[in-house]
Short mmCIF file of C-alpha atoms in Angstrom, two decimals:
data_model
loop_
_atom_site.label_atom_id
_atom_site.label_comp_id
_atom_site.label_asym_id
_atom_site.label_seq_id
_atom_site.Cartn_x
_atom_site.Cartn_y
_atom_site.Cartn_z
CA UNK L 1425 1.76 22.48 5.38
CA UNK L 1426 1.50 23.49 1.69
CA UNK L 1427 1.62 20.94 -1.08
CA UNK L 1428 3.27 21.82 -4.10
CA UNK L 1429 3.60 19.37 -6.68
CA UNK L 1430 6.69 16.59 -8.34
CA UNK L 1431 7.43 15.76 -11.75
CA UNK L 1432 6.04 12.80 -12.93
CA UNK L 1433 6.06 12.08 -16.41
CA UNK L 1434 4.39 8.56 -17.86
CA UNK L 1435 4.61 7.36 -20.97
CA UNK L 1436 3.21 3.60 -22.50
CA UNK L 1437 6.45 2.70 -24.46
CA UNK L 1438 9.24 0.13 -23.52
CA UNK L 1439 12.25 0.99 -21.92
CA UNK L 1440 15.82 0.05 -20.40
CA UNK L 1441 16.06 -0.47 -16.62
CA UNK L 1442 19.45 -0.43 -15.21
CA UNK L 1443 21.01 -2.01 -12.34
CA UNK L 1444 20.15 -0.67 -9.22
CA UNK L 1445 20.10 -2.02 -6.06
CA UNK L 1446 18.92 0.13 -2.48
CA UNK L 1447 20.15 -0.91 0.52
CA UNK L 1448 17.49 -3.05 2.55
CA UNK L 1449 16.18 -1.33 5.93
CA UNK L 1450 13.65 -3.00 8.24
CA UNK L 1451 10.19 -0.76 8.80
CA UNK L 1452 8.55 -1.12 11.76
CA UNK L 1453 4.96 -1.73 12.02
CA UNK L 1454 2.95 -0.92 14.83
CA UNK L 1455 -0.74 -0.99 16.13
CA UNK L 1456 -3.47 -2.52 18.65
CA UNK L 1457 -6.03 -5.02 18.28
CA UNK L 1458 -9.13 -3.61 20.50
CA UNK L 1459 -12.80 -4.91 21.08
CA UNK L 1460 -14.93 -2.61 19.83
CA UNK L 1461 -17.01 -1.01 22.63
CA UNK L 1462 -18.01 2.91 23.02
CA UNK L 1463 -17.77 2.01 27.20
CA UNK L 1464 -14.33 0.98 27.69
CA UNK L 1465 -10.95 0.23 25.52
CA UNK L 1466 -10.61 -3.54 26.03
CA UNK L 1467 -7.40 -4.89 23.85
CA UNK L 1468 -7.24 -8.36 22.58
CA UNK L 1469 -4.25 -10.48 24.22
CA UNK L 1470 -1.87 -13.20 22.23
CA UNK L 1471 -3.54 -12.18 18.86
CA UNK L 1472 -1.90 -13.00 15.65
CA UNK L 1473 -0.72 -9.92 13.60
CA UNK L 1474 0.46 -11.51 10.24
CA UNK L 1475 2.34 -8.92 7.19
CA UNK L 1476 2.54 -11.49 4.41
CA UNK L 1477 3.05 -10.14 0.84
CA UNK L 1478 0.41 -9.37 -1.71
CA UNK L 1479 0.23 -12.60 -3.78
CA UNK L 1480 0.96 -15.83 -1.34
CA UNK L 1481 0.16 -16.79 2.34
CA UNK L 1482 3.53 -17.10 3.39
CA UNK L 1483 4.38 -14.42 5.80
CA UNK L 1484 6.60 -12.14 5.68
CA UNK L 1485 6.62 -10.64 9.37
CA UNK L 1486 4.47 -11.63 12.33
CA UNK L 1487 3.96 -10.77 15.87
CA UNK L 1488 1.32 -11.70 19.02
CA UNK L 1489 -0.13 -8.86 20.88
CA UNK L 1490 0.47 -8.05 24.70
CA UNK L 1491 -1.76 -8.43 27.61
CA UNK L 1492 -3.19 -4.72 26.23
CA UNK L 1493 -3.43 -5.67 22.31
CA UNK L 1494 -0.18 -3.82 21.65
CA UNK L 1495 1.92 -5.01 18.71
CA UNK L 1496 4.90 -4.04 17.01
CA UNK L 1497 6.73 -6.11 13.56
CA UNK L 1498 9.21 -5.16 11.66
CA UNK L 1499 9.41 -6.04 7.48
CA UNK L 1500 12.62 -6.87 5.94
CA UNK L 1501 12.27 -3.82 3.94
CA UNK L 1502 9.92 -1.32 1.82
CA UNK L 1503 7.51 -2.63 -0.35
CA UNK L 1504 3.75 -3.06 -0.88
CA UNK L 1505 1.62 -5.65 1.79
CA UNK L 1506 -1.53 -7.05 3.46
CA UNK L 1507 -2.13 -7.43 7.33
CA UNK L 1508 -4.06 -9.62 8.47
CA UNK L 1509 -4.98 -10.62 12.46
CA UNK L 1510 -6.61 -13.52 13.66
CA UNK L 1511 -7.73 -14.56 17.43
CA UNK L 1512 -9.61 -17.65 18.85
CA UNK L 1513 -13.00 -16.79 19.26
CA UNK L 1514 -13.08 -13.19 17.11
CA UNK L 1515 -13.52 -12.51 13.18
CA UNK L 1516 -10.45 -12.95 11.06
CA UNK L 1517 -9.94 -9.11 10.01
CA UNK L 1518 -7.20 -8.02 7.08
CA UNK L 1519 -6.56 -5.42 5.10
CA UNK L 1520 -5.57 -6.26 1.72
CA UNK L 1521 -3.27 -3.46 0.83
CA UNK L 1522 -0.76 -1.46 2.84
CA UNK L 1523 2.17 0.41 1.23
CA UNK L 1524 5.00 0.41 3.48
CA UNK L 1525 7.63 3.04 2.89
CA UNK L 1526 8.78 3.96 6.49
CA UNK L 1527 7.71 3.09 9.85
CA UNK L 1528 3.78 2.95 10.50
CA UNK L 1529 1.57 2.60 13.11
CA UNK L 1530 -1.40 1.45 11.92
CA UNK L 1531 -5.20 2.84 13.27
CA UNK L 1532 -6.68 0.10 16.17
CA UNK L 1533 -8.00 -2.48 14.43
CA UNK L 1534 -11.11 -4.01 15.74
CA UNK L 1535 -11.71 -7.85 16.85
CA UNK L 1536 -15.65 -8.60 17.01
CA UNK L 1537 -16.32 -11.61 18.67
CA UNK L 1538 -17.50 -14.50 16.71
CA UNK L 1539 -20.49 -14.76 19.21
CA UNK L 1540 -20.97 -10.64 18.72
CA UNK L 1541 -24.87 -10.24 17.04
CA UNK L 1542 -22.97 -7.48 14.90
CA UNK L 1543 -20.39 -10.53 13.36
CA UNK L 1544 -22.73 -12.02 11.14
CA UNK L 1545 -23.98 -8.49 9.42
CA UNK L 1546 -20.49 -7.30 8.90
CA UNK L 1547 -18.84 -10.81 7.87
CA UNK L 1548 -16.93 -10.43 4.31
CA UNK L 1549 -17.72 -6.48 4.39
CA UNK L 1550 -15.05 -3.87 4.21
CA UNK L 1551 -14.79 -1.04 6.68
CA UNK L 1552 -11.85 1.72 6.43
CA UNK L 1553 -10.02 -0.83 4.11
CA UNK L 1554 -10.12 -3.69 6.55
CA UNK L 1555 -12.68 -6.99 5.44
CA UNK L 1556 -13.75 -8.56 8.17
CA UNK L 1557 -14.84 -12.67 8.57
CA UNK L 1558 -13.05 -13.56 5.08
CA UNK L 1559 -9.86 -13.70 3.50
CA UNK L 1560 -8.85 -10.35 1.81
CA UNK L 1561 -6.09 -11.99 -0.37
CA UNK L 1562 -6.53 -9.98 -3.89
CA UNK L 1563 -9.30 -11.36 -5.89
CA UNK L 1564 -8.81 -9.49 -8.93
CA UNK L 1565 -7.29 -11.34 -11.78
CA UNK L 1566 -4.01 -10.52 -13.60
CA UNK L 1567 -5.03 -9.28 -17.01
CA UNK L 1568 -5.59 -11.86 -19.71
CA UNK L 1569 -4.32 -9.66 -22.65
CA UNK L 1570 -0.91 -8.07 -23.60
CA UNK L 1571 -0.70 -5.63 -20.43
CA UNK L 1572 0.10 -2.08 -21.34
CA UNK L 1573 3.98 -0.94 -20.15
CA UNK L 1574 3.60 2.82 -18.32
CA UNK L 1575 6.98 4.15 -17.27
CA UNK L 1576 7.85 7.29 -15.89
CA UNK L 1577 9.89 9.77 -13.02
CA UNK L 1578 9.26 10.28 -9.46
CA UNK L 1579 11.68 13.64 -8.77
CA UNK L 1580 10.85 16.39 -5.75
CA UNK L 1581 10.76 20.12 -5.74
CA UNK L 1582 14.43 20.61 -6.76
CA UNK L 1583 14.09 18.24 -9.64
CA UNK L 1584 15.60 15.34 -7.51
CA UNK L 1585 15.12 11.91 -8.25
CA UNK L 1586 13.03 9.72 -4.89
CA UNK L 1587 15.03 6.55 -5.13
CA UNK L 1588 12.94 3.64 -4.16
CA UNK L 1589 9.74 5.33 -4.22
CA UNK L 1590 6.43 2.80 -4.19
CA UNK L 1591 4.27 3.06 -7.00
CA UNK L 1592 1.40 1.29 -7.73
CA UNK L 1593 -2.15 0.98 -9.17
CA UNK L 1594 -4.88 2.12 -7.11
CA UNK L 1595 -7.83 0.31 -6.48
CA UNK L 1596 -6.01 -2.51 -8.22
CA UNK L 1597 -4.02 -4.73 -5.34
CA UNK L 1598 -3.67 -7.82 -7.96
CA UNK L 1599 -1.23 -5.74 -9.76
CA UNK L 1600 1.99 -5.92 -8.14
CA UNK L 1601 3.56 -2.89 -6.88
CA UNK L 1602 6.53 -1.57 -8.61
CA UNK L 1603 10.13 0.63 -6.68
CA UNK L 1604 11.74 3.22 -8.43
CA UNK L 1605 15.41 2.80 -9.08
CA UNK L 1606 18.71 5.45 -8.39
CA UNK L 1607 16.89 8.27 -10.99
CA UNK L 1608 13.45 8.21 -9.81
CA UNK L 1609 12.36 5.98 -13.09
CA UNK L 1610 9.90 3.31 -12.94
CA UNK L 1611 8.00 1.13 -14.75
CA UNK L 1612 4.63 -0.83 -14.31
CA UNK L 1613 2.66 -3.05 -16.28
CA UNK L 1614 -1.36 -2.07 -16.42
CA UNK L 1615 -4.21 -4.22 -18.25
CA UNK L 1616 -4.48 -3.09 -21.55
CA UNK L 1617 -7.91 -1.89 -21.31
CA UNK L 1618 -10.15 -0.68 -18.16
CA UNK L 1619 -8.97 2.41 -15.66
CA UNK L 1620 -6.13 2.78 -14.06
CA UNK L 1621 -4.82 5.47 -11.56
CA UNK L 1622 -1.21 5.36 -10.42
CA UNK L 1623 -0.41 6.46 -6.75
CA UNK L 1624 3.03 6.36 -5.03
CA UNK L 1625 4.69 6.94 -1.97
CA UNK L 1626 8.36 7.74 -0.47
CA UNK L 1627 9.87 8.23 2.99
CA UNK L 1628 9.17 12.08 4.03
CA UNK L 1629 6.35 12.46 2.05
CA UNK L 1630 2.81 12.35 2.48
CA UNK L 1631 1.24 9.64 -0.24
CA UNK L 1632 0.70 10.92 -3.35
CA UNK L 1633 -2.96 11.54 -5.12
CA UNK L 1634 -4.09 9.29 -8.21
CA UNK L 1635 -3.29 10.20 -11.52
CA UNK L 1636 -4.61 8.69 -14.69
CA UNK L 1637 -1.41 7.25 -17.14
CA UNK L 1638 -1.54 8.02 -20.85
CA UNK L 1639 -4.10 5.51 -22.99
CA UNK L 1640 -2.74 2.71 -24.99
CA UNK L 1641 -0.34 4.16 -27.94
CA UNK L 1642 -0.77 8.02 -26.75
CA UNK L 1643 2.67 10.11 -26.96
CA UNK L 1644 4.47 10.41 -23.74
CA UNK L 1645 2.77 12.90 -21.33
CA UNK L 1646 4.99 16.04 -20.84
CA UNK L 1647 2.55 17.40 -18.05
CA UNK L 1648 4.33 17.68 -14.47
CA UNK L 1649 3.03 18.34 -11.33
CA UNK L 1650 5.40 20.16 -8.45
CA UNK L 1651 5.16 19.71 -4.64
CA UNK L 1652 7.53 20.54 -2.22
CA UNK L 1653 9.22 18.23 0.31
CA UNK L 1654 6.33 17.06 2.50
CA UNK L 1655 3.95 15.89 -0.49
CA UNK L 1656 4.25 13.68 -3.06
CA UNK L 1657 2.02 13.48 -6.15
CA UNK L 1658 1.33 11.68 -9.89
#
């Protein structure tokens, strides 16, 4: 399907936020934990499927897989996540970010046994956004300096605000993620020096691709982008 673009404008200046408050609806995660093999689809029984948020290891969802690695959680509501399985005898695997605006099911992720030859070469390495052997929690730091404030609109075609939409800081899963409130606005706070791309996501639409905010004291960016109702951009 076409992608045409929506409005986003950013701008590093201080602003207002008013009450708003969207009503909380689970979303469903699914997926399958599977031995990797090119013979034969093997799942991996009674492993631990964890969603736990992305600072802290308390969790926020979790679920065991069936006889056939089959899983299925549900989080309390949209927001911005890591997943992270562990089994006895296989390579703790998790991936460190995972937007969730609606429900998901999630490519198989792979269990290597611990006694696998191919464990130790792949241990704390990151395939397809999964690290596998080590803890993926978010290792970069939270700026040290004033952080720079970037606000801005996520709106549709038509001009129409996306309530709740997910944005965030790609590449960067220390910074928190941010929601957009009843108009679309949002706000998010960036270190005040290095790159930054901002990404975001909404229910019906396809994630959206990185744009760069506005340096450090620049005037508001007017620029817009316009896509129609299966594509959302920055």
């Amino acid at each position: 399907m076409a992608a045409s673009p929506t409005p986003l404008r950013l701008a590093a200046v201080l602003f207002v936020v008013l009450p708003f408050t969207l009503t909380a609806e689970p979303i469903h995660v699914s997926g399958r934990v599977q031995i990797p093999s090119a013979e034969t689809v093997q799942g991996v029984s009674g492993a631990l499927v964890e969603l736990l948020p992305q600072a802290g290891e308390a969790p926020v969802a979790t679920a065991k897989t069936d006889t056939a690695g089959f899983f299925e959680l549900a989080a309390p509501e949209s927001g911005c996540f890591r997943v992270r399985m562990r089994a006895a005898g296989y390579l703790t695997v998790e991936n460190p970010f995972l937007p969730l605006v609606e429900d998901t099911h999630l490519p198989r992720i792979l269990a290597f046994s611990a006694s696998d030859p191919r464990a130790q070469g792949i241990a704390g390495q990151a395939f397809d956004g999964w690290v596998f052997g080590a803890q993926a929690s978010p290792t970069v730091p939270p700026p040290q300096s004033v952080p720079r404030l970037v606000r801005g609109k996520v709106s549709n075609l038509k001009n129409a605000p996306a309530p709740g939409a997910l944005v965030w800081s790609d590449g960067s899963p220390a910074i928190p993620c941010v929601k957009a409130g009843a108009e679309g606005a949002f706000e998010i706070r960036l270190p005040a020096s290095g790159a930054a791309r901002l990404r975001a996501a909404a229910a019906g639409y396809l994630p959206s691709e990185p744009r760069e905010p506005p340096p450090p004291g620049a005037k508001p960016d007017r620029k817009s982008t316009r896509l129609n109702s299966s594509h959302i951009t920055i």
